[in-house]
N, C-alpha and C. Protein backbone atom coordinates (compact mmCIF):
# COMPACT_ATOMS: atom_id res chain seq x y z
N MET A 1 -61.06 -173.70 34.58
CA MET A 1 -60.37 -173.04 34.03
C MET A 1 -60.23 -171.37 34.23
N LYS A 2 -61.53 -171.06 34.19
CA LYS A 2 -61.77 -169.51 34.48
C LYS A 2 -60.92 -168.90 35.87
N LYS A 3 -61.47 -170.24 36.85
CA LYS A 3 -61.00 -169.82 38.00
C LYS A 3 -59.15 -169.61 37.98
N THR A 4 -58.78 -170.62 37.27
CA THR A 4 -57.36 -170.85 37.01
C THR A 4 -56.62 -169.52 36.30
N LEU A 5 -57.40 -168.82 35.40
CA LEU A 5 -56.85 -167.55 34.76
C LEU A 5 -56.97 -166.42 35.89
N ILE A 6 -58.13 -166.47 36.59
CA ILE A 6 -58.47 -165.33 37.33
C ILE A 6 -57.00 -165.52 38.75
N ALA A 7 -56.94 -167.18 39.20
CA ALA A 7 -55.78 -167.05 39.97
C ALA A 7 -54.58 -166.81 39.35
N LEU A 8 -54.39 -166.95 38.46
CA LEU A 8 -52.69 -166.58 37.47
C LEU A 8 -52.67 -165.19 37.40
N CYS A 9 -53.72 -164.51 37.29
CA CYS A 9 -53.82 -163.00 37.28
C CYS A 9 -53.62 -162.62 38.82
N MET A 10 -54.29 -163.15 39.97
CA MET A 10 -54.11 -162.93 40.93
C MET A 10 -52.42 -163.10 41.43
N LEU A 11 -52.21 -164.07 41.13
CA LEU A 11 -50.39 -164.51 41.64
C LEU A 11 -49.65 -163.16 41.13
N PHE A 12 -49.71 -162.93 39.72
CA PHE A 12 -48.84 -161.76 39.16
C PHE A 12 -49.54 -160.74 39.98
N VAL A 13 -50.58 -160.52 40.46
CA VAL A 13 -50.99 -159.28 41.08
C VAL A 13 -50.10 -159.20 42.63
N ALA A 14 -50.35 -160.55 42.96
CA ALA A 14 -49.53 -160.63 44.33
C ALA A 14 -48.00 -160.54 44.35
N ALA A 15 -47.25 -161.07 43.24
CA ALA A 15 -46.11 -160.81 43.10
C ALA A 15 -45.65 -159.60 43.01
N PHE A 16 -46.73 -158.57 42.21
CA PHE A 16 -46.42 -157.15 41.79
C PHE A 16 -46.53 -156.40 43.32
N ASN A 17 -47.42 -156.90 43.88
CA ASN A 17 -47.70 -155.84 45.85
C ASN A 17 -46.59 -156.25 46.63
N VAL A 18 -45.94 -157.25 46.11
CA VAL A 18 -44.83 -157.66 47.53
C VAL A 18 -44.32 -156.37 47.80
N GLN A 19 -44.56 -156.01 48.95
CA GLN A 19 -44.31 -154.61 49.40
C GLN A 19 -42.78 -154.47 49.89
N ALA A 20 -41.70 -153.25 49.28
CA ALA A 20 -40.35 -153.45 49.08
C ALA A 20 -40.18 -153.10 50.81
N GLN A 21 -39.00 -153.29 51.42
CA GLN A 21 -38.56 -152.99 52.85
C GLN A 21 -38.27 -151.64 53.29
N GLU A 22 -37.86 -150.90 52.34
CA GLU A 22 -37.92 -149.52 52.67
C GLU A 22 -39.43 -148.79 52.45
N THR A 23 -39.49 -147.90 53.24
CA THR A 23 -40.78 -147.37 53.41
C THR A 23 -40.34 -146.12 54.04
N VAL A 24 -40.91 -145.06 53.02
CA VAL A 24 -40.89 -143.62 53.28
C VAL A 24 -41.75 -143.18 54.26
N SER A 25 -43.02 -143.80 54.28
CA SER A 25 -43.80 -143.78 55.73
C SER A 25 -43.72 -144.51 56.74
N GLN A 26 -44.51 -144.56 58.13
CA GLN A 26 -44.38 -145.37 58.97
C GLN A 26 -45.64 -146.33 59.10
N GLU A 27 -46.14 -146.43 57.82
CA GLU A 27 -47.20 -147.39 57.61
C GLU A 27 -47.09 -148.74 58.09
N THR A 28 -47.93 -149.47 58.59
CA THR A 28 -47.80 -150.88 59.13
C THR A 28 -47.99 -151.62 57.98
N GLU A 29 -47.85 -152.88 58.09
CA GLU A 29 -48.11 -153.83 57.00
C GLU A 29 -49.93 -154.02 56.62
N ALA A 30 -50.36 -153.95 57.93
CA ALA A 30 -52.04 -153.85 57.94
C ALA A 30 -52.29 -152.75 56.95
N GLU A 31 -52.02 -151.37 57.40
CA GLU A 31 -52.14 -149.88 56.94
C GLU A 31 -52.13 -150.45 55.42
N LYS A 32 -50.68 -150.82 54.97
CA LYS A 32 -50.48 -150.93 53.28
C LYS A 32 -51.72 -152.02 52.96
N GLN A 33 -51.80 -152.91 53.30
CA GLN A 33 -52.74 -154.08 52.64
C GLN A 33 -54.25 -153.53 52.32
N LYS A 34 -54.67 -152.47 53.44
CA LYS A 34 -55.81 -151.97 53.43
C LYS A 34 -55.93 -150.94 52.54
N ARG A 35 -54.84 -150.30 52.50
CA ARG A 35 -54.76 -149.25 50.96
C ARG A 35 -54.77 -150.09 49.67
N ALA A 36 -53.96 -150.99 49.91
CA ALA A 36 -53.90 -151.92 48.63
C ALA A 36 -55.32 -152.20 48.01
N MET A 37 -56.03 -152.54 48.92
CA MET A 37 -57.44 -153.29 48.56
C MET A 37 -58.38 -152.42 48.58
N GLU A 38 -58.32 -151.11 49.03
CA GLU A 38 -59.31 -150.13 48.78
C GLU A 38 -59.07 -149.71 47.27
N LEU A 39 -57.48 -149.41 47.02
CA LEU A 39 -57.16 -149.08 45.74
C LEU A 39 -57.88 -149.82 44.58
N MET A 40 -57.50 -151.22 44.88
CA MET A 40 -57.93 -152.21 44.01
C MET A 40 -59.33 -152.26 43.91
N SER A 41 -60.26 -151.46 44.52
CA SER A 41 -61.53 -151.77 44.48
C SER A 41 -62.23 -150.54 43.83
N ILE A 42 -61.36 -149.68 43.75
CA ILE A 42 -61.97 -148.64 42.54
C ILE A 42 -62.26 -148.91 41.32
N LYS A 43 -63.33 -148.77 40.63
CA LYS A 43 -63.69 -149.08 39.16
C LYS A 43 -62.70 -148.25 38.53
N VAL A 44 -62.13 -148.89 37.38
CA VAL A 44 -61.33 -148.54 36.45
C VAL A 44 -61.94 -148.32 35.14
N ASP A 45 -61.86 -147.09 34.78
CA ASP A 45 -62.78 -146.84 33.32
C ASP A 45 -62.12 -147.62 32.18
N MET A 46 -63.14 -148.77 31.79
CA MET A 46 -62.54 -149.75 30.83
C MET A 46 -63.84 -150.08 30.05
N THR A 47 -63.62 -150.15 28.47
CA THR A 47 -64.75 -150.80 27.80
C THR A 47 -64.32 -151.79 27.44
N VAL A 48 -65.57 -153.02 27.17
CA VAL A 48 -65.11 -154.41 27.31
C VAL A 48 -66.25 -154.95 26.45
N ASP A 49 -65.98 -155.48 25.28
CA ASP A 49 -67.10 -156.38 24.40
C ASP A 49 -67.78 -157.29 25.45
N THR A 50 -68.79 -157.06 25.98
CA THR A 50 -69.54 -157.93 26.68
C THR A 50 -70.28 -159.09 25.99
N ASP A 51 -70.17 -158.81 24.74
CA ASP A 51 -70.49 -160.13 23.91
C ASP A 51 -69.55 -161.08 23.92
N LEU A 52 -68.42 -161.15 24.36
CA LEU A 52 -67.30 -161.95 24.43
C LEU A 52 -66.92 -161.99 25.91
N PHE A 53 -67.13 -161.51 26.53
CA PHE A 53 -66.40 -161.35 28.16
C PHE A 53 -67.86 -161.13 29.06
N MET A 54 -67.58 -161.89 30.27
CA MET A 54 -68.53 -161.71 31.08
C MET A 54 -68.01 -160.73 32.52
N GLN A 55 -68.60 -159.91 33.00
CA GLN A 55 -68.01 -159.35 34.14
C GLN A 55 -68.53 -160.35 35.42
N VAL A 56 -67.27 -160.64 36.05
CA VAL A 56 -67.20 -161.00 37.40
C VAL A 56 -66.97 -160.33 38.46
N THR A 57 -66.16 -159.31 38.47
CA THR A 57 -65.96 -158.39 39.54
C THR A 57 -66.06 -156.78 38.82
N PRO A 58 -66.14 -155.65 39.32
CA PRO A 58 -66.24 -154.46 38.60
C PRO A 58 -65.01 -154.35 37.55
N ASN A 59 -63.79 -155.06 37.99
CA ASN A 59 -62.74 -154.59 37.33
C ASN A 59 -62.12 -155.95 36.24
N THR A 60 -62.77 -156.85 36.41
CA THR A 60 -62.27 -158.35 35.69
C THR A 60 -63.72 -158.86 34.96
N TYR A 61 -62.95 -159.42 33.82
CA TYR A 61 -64.03 -159.88 32.78
C TYR A 61 -63.48 -161.28 32.35
N VAL A 62 -64.23 -162.29 32.24
CA VAL A 62 -64.10 -163.59 31.56
C VAL A 62 -64.47 -163.95 30.69
N SER A 63 -64.13 -165.23 29.81
CA SER A 63 -64.86 -165.86 28.45
C SER A 63 -65.14 -166.90 29.28
N GLU A 64 -65.70 -167.81 28.70
CA GLU A 64 -66.24 -169.16 28.52
C GLU A 64 -65.24 -170.14 27.83
N SER A 65 -64.93 -169.90 26.35
CA SER A 65 -64.26 -170.70 25.61
C SER A 65 -63.98 -169.76 24.23
N PRO A 66 -62.95 -169.41 24.21
CA PRO A 66 -61.86 -169.89 24.91
C PRO A 66 -61.44 -169.10 26.07
N LYS A 67 -60.87 -169.77 26.65
CA LYS A 67 -60.45 -169.13 28.15
C LYS A 67 -59.51 -167.70 27.63
N ALA A 68 -60.09 -166.61 28.35
CA ALA A 68 -59.44 -165.23 28.15
C ALA A 68 -59.96 -164.61 29.56
N VAL A 69 -59.16 -163.66 30.13
CA VAL A 69 -59.36 -162.76 31.33
C VAL A 69 -58.57 -161.21 30.82
N ILE A 70 -59.96 -160.66 31.34
CA ILE A 70 -59.45 -158.82 31.16
C ILE A 70 -59.64 -158.45 32.47
N MET A 71 -58.37 -157.76 33.22
CA MET A 71 -58.54 -157.35 34.54
C MET A 71 -57.54 -156.16 34.64
N ALA A 72 -58.23 -155.21 35.55
CA ALA A 72 -57.78 -153.56 35.70
C ALA A 72 -57.82 -153.47 36.98
N MET A 73 -56.67 -152.77 37.22
CA MET A 73 -57.04 -152.19 38.77
C MET A 73 -55.93 -151.15 39.22
N ILE A 74 -56.23 -150.42 40.08
CA ILE A 74 -55.01 -149.41 40.84
C ILE A 74 -54.23 -150.03 41.94
N VAL A 75 -53.03 -149.66 41.57
CA VAL A 75 -52.04 -150.20 42.50
C VAL A 75 -51.25 -149.12 43.23
N PRO A 76 -50.77 -149.33 44.67
CA PRO A 76 -50.53 -148.33 45.25
C PRO A 76 -48.75 -148.60 45.11
N GLU A 77 -48.32 -148.09 43.90
CA GLU A 77 -47.01 -147.98 43.55
C GLU A 77 -47.28 -146.52 42.80
N THR A 78 -45.61 -145.93 43.11
CA THR A 78 -45.04 -144.81 42.00
C THR A 78 -44.88 -145.54 40.67
N TYR A 79 -44.63 -145.04 39.85
CA TYR A 79 -44.20 -145.41 38.53
C TYR A 79 -42.99 -145.88 38.33
N GLU A 80 -42.07 -145.19 38.86
CA GLU A 80 -40.44 -145.58 39.25
C GLU A 80 -40.76 -147.08 39.86
N ASN A 81 -41.23 -147.59 41.02
CA ASN A 81 -41.13 -148.63 41.76
C ASN A 81 -41.91 -149.75 40.98
N ALA A 82 -43.03 -149.68 40.57
CA ALA A 82 -43.72 -150.21 39.32
C ALA A 82 -43.01 -150.82 38.50
N LYS A 83 -42.17 -150.09 37.65
CA LYS A 83 -41.29 -150.46 36.63
C LYS A 83 -40.33 -151.39 37.49
N ALA A 84 -39.55 -151.16 38.54
CA ALA A 84 -38.47 -151.80 39.09
C ALA A 84 -39.09 -153.31 39.64
N LYS A 85 -40.72 -153.13 40.05
CA LYS A 85 -41.36 -154.70 40.49
C LYS A 85 -41.64 -155.27 39.01
N LEU A 86 -42.00 -154.80 37.85
CA LEU A 86 -42.30 -155.78 37.02
C LEU A 86 -41.16 -156.10 36.28
N GLU A 87 -39.63 -155.60 36.64
CA GLU A 87 -38.43 -156.26 36.00
C GLU A 87 -38.09 -157.54 36.94
N SER A 88 -38.71 -157.36 38.21
CA SER A 88 -37.90 -158.18 39.57
C SER A 88 -38.88 -159.27 40.03
N ASN A 89 -39.93 -158.70 40.04
CA ASN A 89 -40.77 -159.89 41.10
C ASN A 89 -41.85 -160.33 40.51
N LEU A 90 -41.43 -161.40 39.39
CA LEU A 90 -42.63 -161.86 38.37
C LEU A 90 -42.64 -163.55 38.80
N PRO A 91 -44.23 -164.10 38.85
CA PRO A 91 -44.09 -165.27 39.05
C PRO A 91 -43.24 -166.55 38.41
N ALA A 92 -42.46 -167.34 39.13
CA ALA A 92 -41.96 -168.38 38.15
C ALA A 92 -42.32 -169.06 37.04
N GLU A 93 -43.73 -169.25 36.71
CA GLU A 93 -44.19 -169.42 35.64
C GLU A 93 -44.76 -168.77 34.56
N PHE A 94 -44.26 -167.45 34.79
CA PHE A 94 -44.44 -166.67 33.65
C PHE A 94 -43.08 -166.63 32.99
N GLU A 95 -43.14 -166.81 31.64
CA GLU A 95 -42.01 -166.30 30.63
C GLU A 95 -42.26 -165.21 30.08
N VAL A 96 -41.59 -164.46 30.07
CA VAL A 96 -41.33 -162.97 29.48
C VAL A 96 -40.87 -163.46 27.98
N LYS A 97 -41.83 -162.66 27.35
CA LYS A 97 -41.29 -162.71 25.70
C LYS A 97 -40.80 -161.43 25.23
N ASP A 98 -41.30 -160.32 26.00
CA ASP A 98 -40.87 -158.66 25.67
C ASP A 98 -41.50 -157.96 26.72
N LYS A 99 -40.58 -157.00 27.13
CA LYS A 99 -41.00 -155.96 28.15
C LYS A 99 -39.99 -154.62 27.89
N GLY A 100 -40.63 -153.83 28.30
CA GLY A 100 -39.66 -152.13 28.28
C GLY A 100 -41.03 -151.34 28.86
N GLU A 101 -40.61 -149.98 28.12
CA GLU A 101 -41.38 -148.86 27.86
C GLU A 101 -41.85 -148.27 26.65
N LYS A 102 -43.10 -147.92 26.39
CA LYS A 102 -43.48 -147.36 25.26
C LYS A 102 -44.58 -146.42 25.65
N MET A 103 -44.55 -145.57 23.92
CA MET A 103 -45.53 -144.64 24.50
C MET A 103 -46.84 -145.44 23.52
N MET A 104 -47.94 -145.11 24.29
CA MET A 104 -49.41 -145.91 23.91
C MET A 104 -50.38 -144.63 23.97
N ASN A 105 -51.01 -144.67 22.71
CA ASN A 105 -52.15 -143.41 22.86
C ASN A 105 -51.57 -141.95 23.50
N GLY A 106 -50.22 -141.66 23.22
CA GLY A 106 -49.88 -140.49 23.97
C GLY A 106 -49.54 -140.39 25.23
N VAL A 107 -49.35 -141.61 25.95
CA VAL A 107 -49.27 -142.13 27.63
C VAL A 107 -47.81 -143.08 27.54
N LYS A 108 -46.70 -142.50 28.52
CA LYS A 108 -45.89 -143.48 28.41
C LYS A 108 -46.40 -145.01 29.54
N VAL A 109 -45.95 -146.01 29.03
CA VAL A 109 -46.52 -147.02 29.76
C VAL A 109 -45.32 -148.39 29.97
N ILE A 110 -45.44 -148.94 31.10
CA ILE A 110 -44.62 -149.91 31.11
C ILE A 110 -45.31 -151.33 30.55
N PHE A 111 -44.39 -152.10 30.11
CA PHE A 111 -45.75 -153.10 29.41
C PHE A 111 -44.71 -154.51 29.68
N MET A 112 -45.46 -155.56 29.04
CA MET A 112 -44.76 -157.07 29.49
C MET A 112 -45.71 -157.85 28.78
N THR A 113 -44.97 -158.75 27.81
CA THR A 113 -45.80 -160.02 27.32
C THR A 113 -45.16 -161.11 27.58
N GLY A 114 -46.08 -162.34 27.67
CA GLY A 114 -45.21 -163.45 27.94
C GLY A 114 -46.29 -164.48 28.15
N VAL A 115 -45.74 -166.09 28.52
CA VAL A 115 -46.47 -167.02 28.20
C VAL A 115 -46.60 -167.92 30.03
N SER A 116 -47.50 -168.10 29.91
CA SER A 116 -47.40 -169.15 31.33
C SER A 116 -48.32 -170.49 30.91
N LYS A 117 -48.30 -171.06 31.93
CA LYS A 117 -49.03 -172.76 31.52
C LYS A 117 -50.11 -172.71 32.84
N ALA A 118 -50.83 -173.26 32.63
CA ALA A 118 -51.93 -173.56 34.02
C ALA A 118 -52.71 -174.80 33.40
N GLN A 119 -52.54 -175.91 34.35
CA GLN A 119 -53.65 -177.18 33.80
C GLN A 119 -53.69 -177.45 32.76
N GLY A 120 -52.07 -177.62 31.96
CA GLY A 120 -52.22 -178.30 30.89
C GLY A 120 -52.39 -177.00 29.38
N THR A 121 -52.99 -175.81 29.96
CA THR A 121 -53.22 -174.74 28.99
C THR A 121 -52.25 -173.86 28.93
N THR A 122 -51.59 -173.24 27.83
CA THR A 122 -50.64 -172.44 27.36
C THR A 122 -51.52 -170.80 27.46
N ILE A 123 -51.03 -169.91 27.94
CA ILE A 123 -51.86 -168.71 27.92
C ILE A 123 -50.64 -167.44 27.81
N ASN A 124 -51.22 -166.74 26.79
CA ASN A 124 -50.84 -165.60 26.39
C ASN A 124 -51.25 -164.47 27.15
N SER A 125 -50.04 -163.66 27.64
CA SER A 125 -50.50 -162.74 28.65
C SER A 125 -49.50 -161.47 28.41
N THR A 126 -50.33 -160.24 28.46
CA THR A 126 -49.95 -158.88 28.28
C THR A 126 -50.33 -158.04 29.68
N VAL A 127 -48.90 -157.34 30.11
CA VAL A 127 -49.69 -156.33 31.29
C VAL A 127 -49.07 -154.86 30.71
N TYR A 128 -50.05 -154.23 31.06
CA TYR A 128 -49.30 -152.40 31.26
C TYR A 128 -49.58 -151.64 32.07
N CYS A 129 -49.00 -150.96 32.79
CA CYS A 129 -49.23 -150.04 33.67
C CYS A 129 -48.73 -148.64 33.41
N LEU A 130 -49.54 -147.83 33.92
CA LEU A 130 -49.24 -146.28 33.42
C LEU A 130 -49.57 -145.51 35.06
N LYS A 131 -48.80 -144.21 34.88
CA LYS A 131 -49.08 -143.57 35.87
C LYS A 131 -50.45 -143.02 36.13
N ARG A 132 -50.74 -143.33 37.60
CA ARG A 132 -52.22 -142.50 37.73
C ARG A 132 -52.39 -141.02 38.55
N ASP A 133 -51.06 -141.20 39.33
CA ASP A 133 -50.65 -140.02 40.34
C ASP A 133 -49.34 -140.00 40.48
N ALA A 134 -49.23 -139.36 41.66
CA ALA A 134 -47.52 -139.44 42.09
C ALA A 134 -47.49 -140.87 42.93
N ASP A 135 -48.58 -141.48 43.34
CA ASP A 135 -48.48 -142.45 44.47
C ASP A 135 -49.03 -143.64 43.84
N THR A 136 -49.94 -143.58 42.74
CA THR A 136 -50.59 -144.97 42.64
C THR A 136 -50.23 -145.13 40.83
N CYS A 137 -50.38 -146.57 40.13
CA CYS A 137 -50.53 -146.75 39.15
C CYS A 137 -51.89 -147.50 38.54
N THR A 138 -52.22 -147.22 37.35
CA THR A 138 -53.30 -148.31 36.77
C THR A 138 -52.40 -149.44 36.09
N MET A 139 -52.94 -150.59 36.53
CA MET A 139 -52.37 -151.70 35.91
C MET A 139 -53.66 -152.53 35.05
N PHE A 140 -53.02 -152.91 33.79
CA PHE A 140 -54.10 -153.73 32.88
C PHE A 140 -53.63 -154.95 32.69
N MET A 141 -54.10 -155.95 32.76
CA MET A 141 -53.76 -157.45 32.40
C MET A 141 -54.65 -158.24 31.44
N GLY A 142 -54.17 -158.52 30.73
CA GLY A 142 -55.15 -159.46 29.29
C GLY A 142 -54.43 -160.55 29.20
N MET A 143 -55.36 -161.66 29.48
CA MET A 143 -54.71 -163.19 29.22
C MET A 143 -55.85 -163.99 28.27
N SER A 144 -55.15 -164.74 27.33
CA SER A 144 -56.01 -165.80 26.46
C SER A 144 -55.33 -166.89 26.14
N GLU A 145 -56.06 -168.07 26.00
CA GLU A 145 -55.32 -169.50 25.89
C GLU A 145 -54.64 -168.86 24.42
N VAL A 146 -53.26 -169.80 24.25
CA VAL A 146 -53.05 -169.99 23.02
C VAL A 146 -54.02 -170.69 22.09
N GLY A 147 -54.10 -169.80 20.76
CA GLY A 147 -54.64 -170.15 19.66
C GLY A 147 -56.61 -170.01 19.85
N ALA A 148 -56.44 -168.99 20.81
CA ALA A 148 -57.89 -167.97 20.88
C ALA A 148 -58.00 -167.50 19.60
N ASP A 149 -59.52 -167.70 18.90
CA ASP A 149 -59.68 -166.95 17.89
C ASP A 149 -59.24 -165.38 17.94
N LYS A 150 -59.13 -164.65 17.01
CA LYS A 150 -58.18 -163.34 17.20
C LYS A 150 -59.28 -162.16 17.65
N LYS A 151 -60.61 -162.70 17.61
CA LYS A 151 -61.57 -161.72 17.96
C LYS A 151 -61.47 -161.29 19.74
N TYR A 152 -60.71 -162.51 20.25
CA TYR A 152 -60.54 -162.11 21.48
C TYR A 152 -59.69 -161.38 22.01
N VAL A 153 -58.51 -161.63 21.12
CA VAL A 153 -56.80 -160.76 21.45
C VAL A 153 -57.40 -159.63 20.75
N ASP A 154 -58.23 -159.24 19.72
CA ASP A 154 -58.54 -157.81 19.38
C ASP A 154 -59.44 -157.22 20.55
N ALA A 155 -60.44 -158.19 21.28
CA ALA A 155 -61.21 -157.14 22.40
C ALA A 155 -60.05 -157.13 23.12
N ILE A 156 -59.31 -157.71 23.62
CA ILE A 156 -58.34 -157.69 25.10
C ILE A 156 -57.57 -156.06 24.56
N ASN A 157 -57.24 -156.15 23.10
CA ASN A 157 -56.17 -154.81 22.84
C ASN A 157 -56.98 -153.71 22.94
N ALA A 158 -58.43 -153.97 22.55
CA ALA A 158 -59.43 -152.54 22.66
C ALA A 158 -59.38 -152.13 24.09
N ALA A 159 -59.81 -153.21 24.96
CA ALA A 159 -60.01 -153.08 26.07
C ALA A 159 -58.96 -152.21 27.13
N ALA A 160 -57.82 -152.73 26.54
CA ALA A 160 -56.41 -151.86 27.20
C ALA A 160 -55.93 -150.48 26.53
N ASN A 161 -56.61 -150.38 25.31
CA ASN A 161 -56.54 -149.14 24.60
C ASN A 161 -57.69 -147.99 25.36
N SER A 162 -58.61 -148.49 26.07
CA SER A 162 -59.83 -147.86 26.47
C SER A 162 -59.07 -147.32 27.95
N VAL A 163 -58.51 -148.18 28.40
CA VAL A 163 -57.91 -147.87 29.65
C VAL A 163 -56.55 -146.86 29.63
N ILE A 164 -55.80 -146.83 28.50
CA ILE A 164 -54.73 -146.21 28.59
C ILE A 164 -55.10 -145.11 27.50
N LYS A 165 -55.10 -144.02 28.33
CA LYS A 165 -55.52 -142.77 27.56
C LYS A 165 -55.08 -141.50 28.06
N LYS A 166 -55.05 -140.36 27.62
CA LYS A 166 -54.41 -139.33 28.55
C LYS A 166 -55.68 -138.63 29.24
């Protein structure tokens, strides 16, 4: 199940990172992918409750039971492109419950909440995206199975708040 949650996160990231056909520069597809991988490997400053979550990569944490994932990454998108992709490029198995823009900790963020199913388990998901610089954004994803103890949901929210700051 841990692999399934991470796979769902990666599916969401893959859908988000589908490159648009219009290109400002003449980057090749290989160069775009290389840049995306380099950015995603940068450690995101994030505070995670390690009593509840185990680190599996520098920016990904999972819990055993209940199933939950916290993931953050830097993506090669402008804030406006990220906003457009979050509105149109979602995996089919993701049912959006709420989305939009809001202020969080004094920072304008794009957010989305929804539900997906994986191997018979229903998973609540939250995504935040905030501008990092002119060409990149920081994306945060938190997922937990429906019915997970509130302390896991609270830990996901606390991790999101640690990423989203001025």
